[in-house]
Short mmCIF file of C-alpha atoms in Angstrom, two decimals:
data_model
loop_
_atom_site.label_atom_id
_atom_site.label_comp_id
_atom_site.label_asym_id
_atom_site.label_seq_id
_atom_site.Cartn_x
_atom_site.Cartn_y
_atom_site.Cartn_z
CA MET S 1 -0.05 0.04 0.06
CA ASP S 2 1.39 3.42 -0.95
CA VAL S 3 0.75 6.71 1.04
CA GLU S 4 -0.20 10.02 -1.12
CA VAL S 5 2.13 12.93 0.00
CA TYR S 6 1.33 16.56 -0.43
CA TYR S 7 3.43 19.58 0.24
CA SER S 8 1.61 22.78 0.80
CA GLY S 9 -1.45 21.39 -0.54
CA GLN S 10 0.24 20.15 -3.89
CA ARG S 11 0.48 16.39 -4.45
CA GLY S 12 4.02 15.36 -4.56
CA GLY S 13 3.85 11.79 -5.29
CA SER S 14 3.48 8.76 -3.11
CA MET S 15 5.77 6.53 -0.98
CA PRO S 16 5.33 3.18 0.89
CA TYR S 17 3.32 2.78 3.75
CA ALA S 18 6.23 0.80 5.37
CA ALA S 19 8.50 3.93 5.10
CA LEU S 20 6.06 6.31 7.06
CA PRO S 21 7.41 6.10 10.72
CA ALA S 22 11.26 6.83 9.41
CA PHE S 23 9.80 9.60 7.19
CA ARG S 24 7.93 10.98 10.10
CA LEU S 25 11.24 10.93 12.15
CA PHE S 26 13.15 12.46 9.31
CA CYS S 27 10.52 15.38 8.77
CA LYS S 28 10.78 16.09 12.64
CA GLN S 29 14.34 16.23 12.65
CA ASN S 30 14.59 18.51 9.99
CA GLY S 31 11.88 20.89 11.20
CA PHE S 32 9.10 20.22 8.60
CA GLN S 33 5.39 20.25 9.78
CA LEU S 34 3.81 16.94 9.25
CA LYS S 35 0.04 15.69 9.58
CA TRP S 36 -0.92 12.07 8.90
CA ASP S 37 -4.30 11.28 7.51
CA SER S 38 -4.89 7.76 8.53
CA THR S 39 -8.40 7.62 7.05
CA ASN S 40 -7.25 8.58 3.63
CA LYS S 41 -3.87 7.38 4.22
CA ARG S 42 -2.52 10.96 3.16
CA VAL S 43 0.59 12.86 4.62
CA ASP S 44 0.50 16.48 4.37
CA LEU S 45 3.62 18.49 4.70
CA ASP S 46 4.24 22.29 5.51
CA SER S 47 7.28 24.55 6.02
CA GLY S 48 8.35 24.76 9.34
CA LEU S 49 7.78 28.39 9.17
CA LYS S 50 3.88 28.10 8.44
CA GLY S 51 2.02 30.33 10.96
CA LYS S 52 5.06 32.41 11.87
CA VAL S 53 4.15 36.25 11.12
CA CYS S 54 6.72 38.85 9.99
CA VAL S 55 5.91 42.41 9.75
CA LEU S 56 8.02 44.88 7.67
CA PHE S 57 7.50 48.58 8.41
CA THR S 58 8.72 51.80 5.90
CA GLY S 59 10.03 55.04 7.57
CA ILE S 60 7.64 56.77 9.85
CA SER S 61 8.40 60.40 8.71
CA SER S 62 8.01 59.97 4.93
CA GLY S 63 5.39 57.32 5.10
CA GLY S 64 7.55 55.31 3.07
CA THR S 65 9.60 56.24 0.03
CA ALA S 66 9.27 54.07 -3.25
CA TYR S 67 12.86 52.97 -2.32
CA GLU S 68 11.96 51.66 1.04
CA TRP S 69 8.81 49.69 -0.74
CA GLU S 70 11.04 48.23 -3.07
CA VAL S 71 13.55 46.95 -0.61
CA LEU S 72 10.83 45.63 1.84
CA GLY S 73 8.85 44.24 -1.23
CA ASN S 74 11.60 42.10 -2.06
CA VAL S 75 12.20 40.90 1.50
CA GLN S 76 8.42 39.80 1.64
CA LYS S 77 8.93 37.67 -1.50
CA PHE S 78 12.21 35.99 -0.26
CA LEU S 79 10.23 35.28 3.05
CA SER S 80 6.81 34.59 1.94
CA ASP S 81 8.39 31.59 -0.17
CA SER S 82 9.87 30.08 3.06
CA GLY S 83 6.13 29.60 4.17
CA MET S 84 5.65 32.30 6.77
CA GLU S 85 2.95 35.17 6.71
CA VAL S 86 4.61 38.37 5.71
CA VAL S 87 2.84 41.98 6.16
CA LEU S 88 4.07 45.02 4.64
CA SER S 89 2.94 48.07 6.35
CA GLN S 90 3.54 51.93 6.31
CA ASN S 91 2.89 52.81 9.87
CA ASN S 92 0.69 50.67 12.12
CA PRO S 93 3.16 49.86 15.21
CA SER S 94 0.03 47.92 16.77
CA LEU S 95 0.81 44.81 14.45
CA ALA S 96 4.01 44.44 16.07
CA LYS S 97 2.75 43.47 19.30
CA ASN S 98 1.27 39.83 17.94
CA THR S 99 3.85 38.92 15.46
CA ASP S 100 7.31 36.87 15.42
CA VAL S 101 9.36 39.27 13.89
CA ALA S 102 8.81 43.02 13.34
CA ILE S 103 11.58 45.38 11.43
CA ARG S 104 11.57 48.85 10.17
CA PHE S 105 13.72 49.87 7.19
CA SER S 106 14.11 53.62 6.36
CA LEU S 107 15.92 55.64 4.10
CA LYS S 108 18.02 58.64 4.78
CA GLU S 109 19.76 60.73 2.23
CA MET S 110 22.77 63.05 3.72
CA ARG S 111 24.52 65.91 2.08
CA ALA S 112 27.40 65.66 3.78
CA LEU S 113 27.93 61.75 3.94
CA GLU S 114 30.45 60.07 1.73
CA LYS S 115 30.04 56.47 1.96
CA PRO S 116 26.71 54.39 2.37
CA ARG S 117 26.30 52.89 6.10
CA LEU S 118 23.66 51.07 7.98
CA ILE S 119 22.42 51.98 11.28
CA PHE S 120 21.07 49.59 13.93
CA PHE S 121 18.50 51.54 16.25
CA GLN S 122 19.21 49.05 19.36
CA SER S 123 16.91 49.13 21.99
CA GLU S 124 17.74 47.31 25.50
CA ASP S 125 14.80 44.94 25.17
CA GLU S 126 16.20 41.59 25.59
CA LYS S 127 13.58 40.00 23.59
CA ARG S 128 14.95 41.07 20.67
CA GLN S 129 18.57 40.49 21.19
CA ASP S 130 18.77 37.25 19.42
CA LEU S 131 16.81 39.02 16.37
CA VAL S 132 19.40 41.81 16.18
CA LYS S 133 22.48 39.59 16.56
CA CYS S 134 21.15 37.58 13.33
CA LEU S 135 20.44 40.60 11.81
CA ARG S 136 24.01 41.99 12.19
CA SER S 137 25.64 38.95 11.30
CA GLU S 138 24.08 38.83 7.95
CA MET S 139 24.08 42.59 7.20
CA GLN S 140 27.87 42.62 7.73
CA GLN S 141 28.27 40.50 4.88
CA SER S 142 26.67 43.07 2.42
CA GLY S 143 29.80 44.83 2.21
CA ILE S 144 28.01 48.24 3.49
CA PRO S 145 29.38 49.30 6.82
CA CYS S 146 27.47 48.55 9.97
CA HIS S 147 26.95 51.07 12.78
CA TYR S 148 25.00 50.73 15.91
CA LYS S 149 23.29 53.20 18.09
CA ILE S 150 21.90 52.25 21.38
CA THR S 151 18.20 54.02 22.17
CA LYS S 152 16.60 54.28 25.54
CA ASN S 153 12.91 54.65 26.19
CA GLN S 154 12.05 53.64 22.58
CA LYS S 155 8.19 53.73 21.88
CA GLN S 156 8.12 50.62 20.03
CA PRO S 157 10.89 48.37 21.43
CA THR S 158 9.49 45.25 19.73
CA ILE S 159 10.53 46.91 16.39
CA VAL S 160 13.90 46.42 15.17
CA HIS S 161 14.76 49.77 13.02
CA ILE S 162 17.67 49.75 10.59
CA GLN S 163 18.29 52.37 8.45
CA LEU S 164 20.21 53.07 5.16
CA GLN S 165 22.13 56.42 4.98
CA LEU S 166 23.16 57.26 1.55
CA PRO S 167 25.02 60.33 0.18
CA LEU S 168 22.83 62.76 -1.81
CA TYR S 169 23.04 62.13 -5.30
CA THR S 170 24.01 58.75 -5.21
CA GLU S 171 23.73 57.23 -8.75
CA VAL S 172 20.79 55.01 -9.93
CA ASN S 173 22.46 51.77 -10.27
CA LYS S 174 24.53 51.79 -7.18
CA ARG S 175 21.19 52.44 -5.17
CA LYS S 176 19.84 49.36 -7.02
CA ILE S 177 22.56 47.40 -6.01
CA TYR S 178 22.52 48.36 -2.56
CA ALA S 179 18.60 47.42 -2.33
CA GLU S 180 19.32 44.20 -3.88
CA LYS S 181 22.19 43.20 -1.23
CA ILE S 182 19.93 44.72 1.84
CA ALA S 183 17.05 42.55 0.62
CA LEU S 184 19.02 39.39 0.28
CA HIS S 185 20.78 39.79 3.68
CA LEU S 186 17.89 40.92 5.50
CA ALA S 187 15.66 38.26 4.52
CA SER S 188 18.61 35.52 5.46
CA GLY S 189 18.82 37.16 8.87
CA VAL S 190 15.31 36.49 9.54
CA LEU S 191 15.49 32.98 8.39
CA GLU S 192 18.84 32.59 10.47
CA TYR S 193 16.84 33.77 13.58
CA PHE S 194 13.94 31.23 12.79
CA GLN S 195 16.46 28.41 12.56
CA ASN S 196 18.31 29.20 15.85
CA GLY S 197 15.30 29.73 17.72
CA LEU S 198 13.27 26.91 16.41
CA HIS S 199 16.22 24.72 16.24
CA ILE S 200 15.21 23.68 12.72
CA GLN S 201 17.10 22.89 9.23
CA PRO S 202 16.84 25.70 6.58
CA MET S 203 15.74 22.76 4.29
CA ALA S 204 12.12 23.23 5.97
CA PHE S 205 12.14 26.75 4.64
CA LEU S 206 12.47 25.73 0.87
CA PRO S 207 9.26 25.89 -1.35
CA PRO S 208 8.21 22.39 -2.97
CA ASN S 209 9.75 23.36 -6.43
CA ILE S 210 13.28 23.58 -4.82
CA LEU S 211 12.86 20.38 -2.71
CA LYS S 212 11.87 18.63 -5.80
CA LEU S 213 15.55 19.05 -7.12
CA PHE S 214 16.64 17.23 -4.01
CA TYR S 215 14.13 14.43 -3.55
CA SER S 216 12.77 13.75 -6.96
CA THR S 217 14.13 10.35 -7.14
CA MET S 218 12.97 9.27 -3.48
CA LEU S 219 9.57 11.34 -3.01
CA PHE S 220 8.63 13.99 -5.50
CA THR S 221 8.71 11.88 -8.59
CA SER S 222 5.67 12.64 -10.74
CA ASP S 223 3.41 10.16 -12.32
CA GLU S 224 4.58 11.10 -15.68
CA GLU S 225 8.12 10.59 -15.07
CA SER S 226 7.72 7.13 -13.53
CA GLN S 227 5.54 6.24 -16.74
CA GLN S 228 8.40 7.58 -19.13
CA GLY S 229 10.96 5.23 -17.02
CA VAL S 230 8.84 2.14 -17.58
CA LYS S 231 8.59 2.96 -21.35
CA GLU S 232 12.32 3.24 -21.60
CA LYS S 233 12.77 -0.08 -19.51
CA ALA S 234 10.20 -1.99 -21.81
CA LEU S 235 12.10 -0.69 -24.89
CA ALA S 236 15.28 -1.57 -23.87
CA GLU S 237 14.09 -5.39 -22.97
CA GLU S 238 12.27 -5.50 -26.38
CA GLN S 239 15.76 -4.69 -28.26
CA ILE S 240 17.69 -7.40 -26.13
CA MET S 241 14.95 -9.96 -27.00
CA ILE S 242 15.37 -9.10 -30.78
CA GLN S 243 19.25 -9.40 -30.53
CA GLU S 244 18.57 -12.81 -28.62
CA SER S 245 16.13 -14.04 -31.17
CA ASP S 246 18.50 -13.23 -34.11
CA GLN S 247 21.81 -15.31 -32.67
CA PRO S 248 20.67 -18.88 -33.44
CA SER S 249 20.22 -17.88 -37.14
CA ALA S 250 23.74 -16.46 -37.10
CA GLU S 251 25.05 -19.62 -35.82
CA ALA S 252 23.33 -21.85 -38.05
CA SER S 253 24.27 -19.97 -41.13
CA ASP S 254 27.87 -20.49 -39.71
CA SER S 255 27.59 -24.40 -39.46
CA ASN S 256 25.99 -24.63 -43.10
CA ARG S 257 29.03 -22.27 -44.59
CA GLU S 258 31.48 -25.02 -43.52
CA GLY S 259 30.03 -27.54 -46.14
CA ILE S 260 30.10 -25.13 -49.13
CA SER S 261 32.70 -25.83 -51.40
CA GLU S 262 35.21 -23.26 -52.98
CA SER S 263 33.53 -23.77 -56.55
CA ASP S 264 30.48 -22.17 -54.57
CA SER S 265 31.87 -19.14 -52.99
CA GLU S 266 30.27 -16.92 -55.28
CA ARG S 267 26.90 -18.42 -54.09
CA GLU S 268 28.04 -18.46 -50.46
CA GLU S 269 28.74 -14.39 -50.67
CA LEU S 270 25.56 -13.85 -52.09
CA LEU S 271 23.66 -15.76 -49.20
CA ILE S 272 25.85 -13.68 -46.73
CA LEU S 273 24.70 -10.39 -48.25
CA ALA S 274 21.21 -11.77 -48.18
CA GLU S 275 21.06 -12.46 -44.53
CA GLU S 276 22.82 -9.18 -43.47
CA GLU S 277 20.00 -7.34 -45.25
CA LEU S 278 17.48 -9.46 -43.46
CA LEU S 279 19.16 -8.84 -40.06
CA GLU S 280 19.34 -5.21 -40.70
CA GLN S 281 15.78 -4.96 -41.41
CA VAL S 282 14.83 -7.14 -38.53
CA VAL S 283 16.99 -4.64 -36.00
CA THR S 284 15.48 -1.50 -37.14
CA ILE S 285 11.84 -2.60 -37.07
CA HIS S 286 9.88 -0.13 -34.86
CA PRO S 287 7.58 -1.07 -32.48
CA VAL S 288 3.75 0.01 -33.65
CA GLU S 289 2.80 3.37 -32.23
CA GLU S 290 -0.06 3.63 -30.06
CA VAL S 291 -3.09 6.12 -31.07
CA PRO S 292 -3.38 8.23 -28.11
CA GLU S 293 -6.80 8.05 -26.37
CA GLN S 294 -8.99 11.16 -26.89
CA VAL S 295 -8.75 13.19 -23.53
CA GLU S 296 -11.84 15.28 -22.91
CA MET S 297 -10.85 18.90 -22.27
CA ARG S 298 -12.07 19.76 -18.57
CA THR S 299 -11.69 23.05 -16.95
CA ALA S 300 -11.73 23.08 -13.15
CA ALA S 301 -10.33 24.43 -10.22
CA GLU S 302 -10.21 24.59 -6.52
CA VAL S 303 -10.32 28.14 -4.72
CA TYR S 304 -10.08 28.43 -1.10
CA PHE S 305 -8.97 31.15 1.69
CA ASP S 306 -6.02 30.65 4.14
CA TYR S 307 -5.89 33.66 6.43
CA THR S 308 -4.88 34.91 9.97
CA LEU S 309 -6.44 36.96 12.26
CA ILE S 310 -4.72 39.42 14.54
CA HIS S 311 -6.63 40.77 17.49
CA SER S 312 -5.60 44.05 19.24
CA GLU S 313 -6.88 44.26 22.79
CA SER S 314 -7.41 47.82 22.42
CA VAL S 315 -10.96 48.91 21.43
CA GLU S 316 -9.80 51.89 19.77
CA LYS S 317 -7.30 50.01 17.24
CA PRO S 318 -8.39 47.73 14.39
CA TYR S 319 -8.32 43.96 13.80
CA LEU S 320 -5.96 42.91 10.98
CA LEU S 321 -6.68 39.83 8.76
CA ILE S 322 -3.95 38.69 6.72
CA GLY S 323 -5.38 36.34 3.84
CA THR S 324 -4.26 34.17 0.87
CA LEU S 325 -6.51 33.06 -1.86
CA GLN S 326 -5.10 29.85 -3.45
CA VAL S 327 -6.23 28.72 -7.06
CA LYS S 328 -5.23 25.20 -7.73
CA ASN S 329 -6.24 24.07 -11.21
CA THR S 330 -7.65 20.45 -11.10
CA GLY S 331 -8.44 20.34 -14.63
CA ASN S 332 -6.49 19.47 -17.63
CA VAL S 333 -6.77 23.06 -19.49
CA GLU S 334 -4.41 25.92 -18.63
CA LEU S 335 -5.88 28.84 -16.57
CA LYS S 336 -4.62 32.15 -17.95
CA ASN S 337 -4.55 35.60 -16.28
CA PRO S 338 -6.55 34.93 -13.21
CA ILE S 339 -8.67 38.20 -12.15
CA VAL S 340 -9.57 37.76 -8.34
CA CYS S 341 -12.68 39.65 -6.87
CA LEU S 342 -13.29 39.92 -3.26
CA ARG S 343 -16.74 40.84 -2.02
CA VAL S 344 -16.72 42.30 1.12
CA SER S 345 -19.53 43.32 3.79
CA PRO S 346 -20.12 45.72 5.23
CA VAL S 347 -18.69 48.02 2.95
CA ASP S 348 -18.32 51.00 5.13
CA SER S 349 -16.44 49.08 7.62
CA ILE S 350 -13.85 47.51 5.79
CA LYS S 351 -10.28 48.93 4.61
CA MET S 352 -8.36 46.98 1.95
CA GLY S 353 -4.73 46.95 2.06
CA GLY S 354 -1.58 45.01 1.51
CA GLN S 355 0.73 45.13 -1.62
CA VAL S 356 -1.91 46.10 -4.34
CA LEU S 357 -0.96 48.88 -6.41
CA PRO S 358 -3.20 51.17 -8.26
CA PRO S 359 -2.85 51.11 -11.90
CA LYS S 360 -0.97 54.50 -12.04
CA LEU S 361 1.68 53.36 -9.66
CA VAL S 362 2.80 50.04 -11.21
CA GLU S 363 5.49 51.27 -13.30
CA THR S 364 7.15 53.21 -10.55
CA MET S 365 6.56 51.06 -7.20
CA ALA S 366 5.90 47.42 -8.70
CA VAL S 367 8.55 44.67 -7.72
CA GLN S 368 11.18 44.33 -10.45
CA GLY S 369 11.78 40.41 -11.08
CA THR S 370 14.10 38.65 -13.47
CA SER S 371 11.36 38.64 -16.14
CA GLY S 372 9.95 42.02 -15.58
CA LEU S 373 7.48 43.74 -13.26
CA LYS S 374 5.76 41.44 -10.95
CA GLY S 375 2.78 41.79 -8.13
CA TRP S 376 -0.99 42.49 -8.17
CA ARG S 377 -2.88 45.77 -9.13
CA TYR S 378 -6.34 46.93 -8.86
CA LEU S 379 -8.00 46.36 -12.11
CA GLU S 380 -9.11 49.86 -12.58
CA ASP S 381 -8.16 53.51 -11.47
CA ASP S 382 -11.16 54.31 -9.52
CA TRP S 383 -11.00 51.08 -7.82
CA PHE S 384 -11.76 52.71 -4.31
CA ALA S 385 -15.14 54.41 -5.53
CA GLN S 386 -16.18 51.01 -7.26
CA ALA S 387 -15.56 49.25 -3.82
CA MET S 388 -17.36 51.48 -1.89
CA GLU S 389 -20.60 51.42 -4.29
CA ARG S 390 -20.35 47.49 -4.85
CA GLY S 391 -18.40 46.22 -2.09
CA GLU S 392 -15.95 44.80 -4.70
CA TYR S 393 -12.38 44.77 -5.02
CA TRP S 394 -11.33 43.72 -8.59
CA ILE S 395 -7.44 42.51 -8.47
CA ALA S 396 -5.29 41.30 -11.42
CA PRO S 397 -1.59 40.31 -11.86
CA ILE S 398 0.63 42.70 -13.01
CA GLN S 399 2.61 40.13 -15.23
CA PRO S 400 1.08 37.66 -17.36
CA VAL S 401 0.14 34.39 -15.27
CA THR S 402 -0.70 30.79 -16.53
CA ILE S 403 -1.43 28.11 -13.89
CA THR S 404 -0.96 24.89 -15.56
CA PRO S 405 -2.83 21.35 -14.61
CA GLU S 406 -2.10 20.48 -10.94
CA SER S 407 -0.28 23.81 -10.25
CA THR S 408 -1.13 26.41 -8.00
CA GLU S 409 -1.21 30.23 -7.98
CA SER S 410 -1.60 32.59 -5.00
CA PHE S 411 -2.97 35.92 -4.45
CA GLN S 412 -0.76 36.45 -1.18
CA ASN S 413 -0.77 38.66 1.64
CA PHE S 414 -3.86 40.82 1.15
CA GLN S 415 -4.82 42.58 4.17
CA ILE S 416 -8.19 43.78 5.42
CA SER S 417 -8.68 46.03 8.63
CA PHE S 418 -11.76 46.79 10.45
CA MET S 419 -12.89 47.87 13.83
CA LYS S 420 -14.89 45.69 16.37
CA GLN S 421 -18.52 45.52 15.27
CA GLU S 422 -21.75 45.68 17.18
CA THR S 423 -22.96 42.07 18.90
CA GLY S 424 -24.70 40.16 16.42
CA LYS S 425 -22.93 41.58 13.47
CA GLY S 426 -19.86 40.58 11.62
CA ILE S 427 -17.45 40.74 8.65
CA VAL S 428 -17.61 38.72 5.57
CA VAL S 429 -15.27 38.30 2.74
CA GLU S 430 -16.13 36.12 -0.19
CA GLY S 431 -13.68 35.29 -3.08
CA VAL S 432 -14.34 34.49 -7.01
CA VAL S 433 -11.63 33.97 -9.71
CA LEU S 434 -12.44 34.26 -13.54
CA CYS S 435 -9.57 33.27 -15.93
CA ASN S 436 -9.07 32.68 -19.51
CA ASP S 437 -10.55 36.38 -20.65
CA GLN S 438 -13.24 36.18 -17.85
CA THR S 439 -14.79 33.17 -20.07
CA VAL S 440 -14.57 30.62 -17.06
CA HIS S 441 -14.82 31.57 -12.95
CA PHE S 442 -14.77 29.81 -9.76
CA SER S 443 -16.23 30.84 -6.47
CA ALA S 444 -13.87 29.99 -3.62
CA ASN S 445 -14.79 26.76 -1.47
CA ASN S 446 -14.95 28.62 1.88
CA ARG S 447 -15.33 32.30 3.00
CA ILE S 448 -13.74 34.44 5.68
CA ALA S 449 -16.44 35.35 8.50
CA VAL S 450 -15.70 37.17 11.80
CA SER S 451 -18.53 37.37 14.03
CA PHE S 452 -19.06 39.36 17.33
#
């Protein structure tokens, strides 16, 4: 009996049931989160950082420059791929109280400064000393000099503040290099902090596609790859059988040639040539190609919410809901350019946030990836007015997106804030996804509901 193995909701393959105890110990030692479903004979794996929350703040005075958003946007991308929830905020310090990591990154340009430097504003809070130590260790490897300033009576001691100070008129290409280095080492410092504190291996932070590179032969081998291996083995065995079946006839021809006289040498040569031609024809025979069966084209998807609710004890401060909408292609047809519609109620009590950009700001504030701009944007310029009128937020990917069969695309870390409602009332969020030029749509299997 085999056991089905899933990672982050995606099927990875199967393994023998007898290997389950050893596999559980392996996952425990390396820090993976494992859930065993004995009824369905299924193992669900998740990153060792699932459930951890990291909040990234921009500078206070400016409300967040485009450069700060760029750096923290890249950090958010790095850390989100490791499985944790990452929130990007301008200035809402109350979020730091209920999170595992809270970091503020700011930029300051100085006319008298000659070289760039990083300033750690370090508080006397012992709870954050381990985090500061890991961040310092990593940021020192960026090549940018690091300095430390002890601050007393800090208003938000739970937030680690790192400031990049640049000489005024620093060249654009140098700014970009600094941003990439800071984002990489800042994310690495956060991961090192969790590695040390949770005593787990970095392997448990890796997304499924990277793990597949290491374990494709043991665990994550796809059915298609397995079938290909069977076909290649069968073809090799067939060729061996053909060669073995030809061997006796060759021996028989050798024994017959012994009785041929020298006067019949010309006839012997003709027979040898005829046998060689016949052997060549037998060896080059190709198996008859099977006519593929007609597969019915089926468009289907599973859409569902994952979310975390952060509750503030203060009546005057809002609740924060951090959500992800997962879209898994369960059909055999590609789903292209998904458009997400979030329906919220009551409309006047909910504020939408997260790293979703208005169309006019895409060119200047979107995250730059290897293949171009990446991220999510509102579908219309007047998105806020439409949301207030209809209670619907329409969101689309900045870059072209194709969801292949059995793969998943996620609209990650959207943020919804709301104040406490009257007794008996609540907040509801529903989701719909439209694909393939809006010709097909799928409603979410669940909805987010918060009752009071």
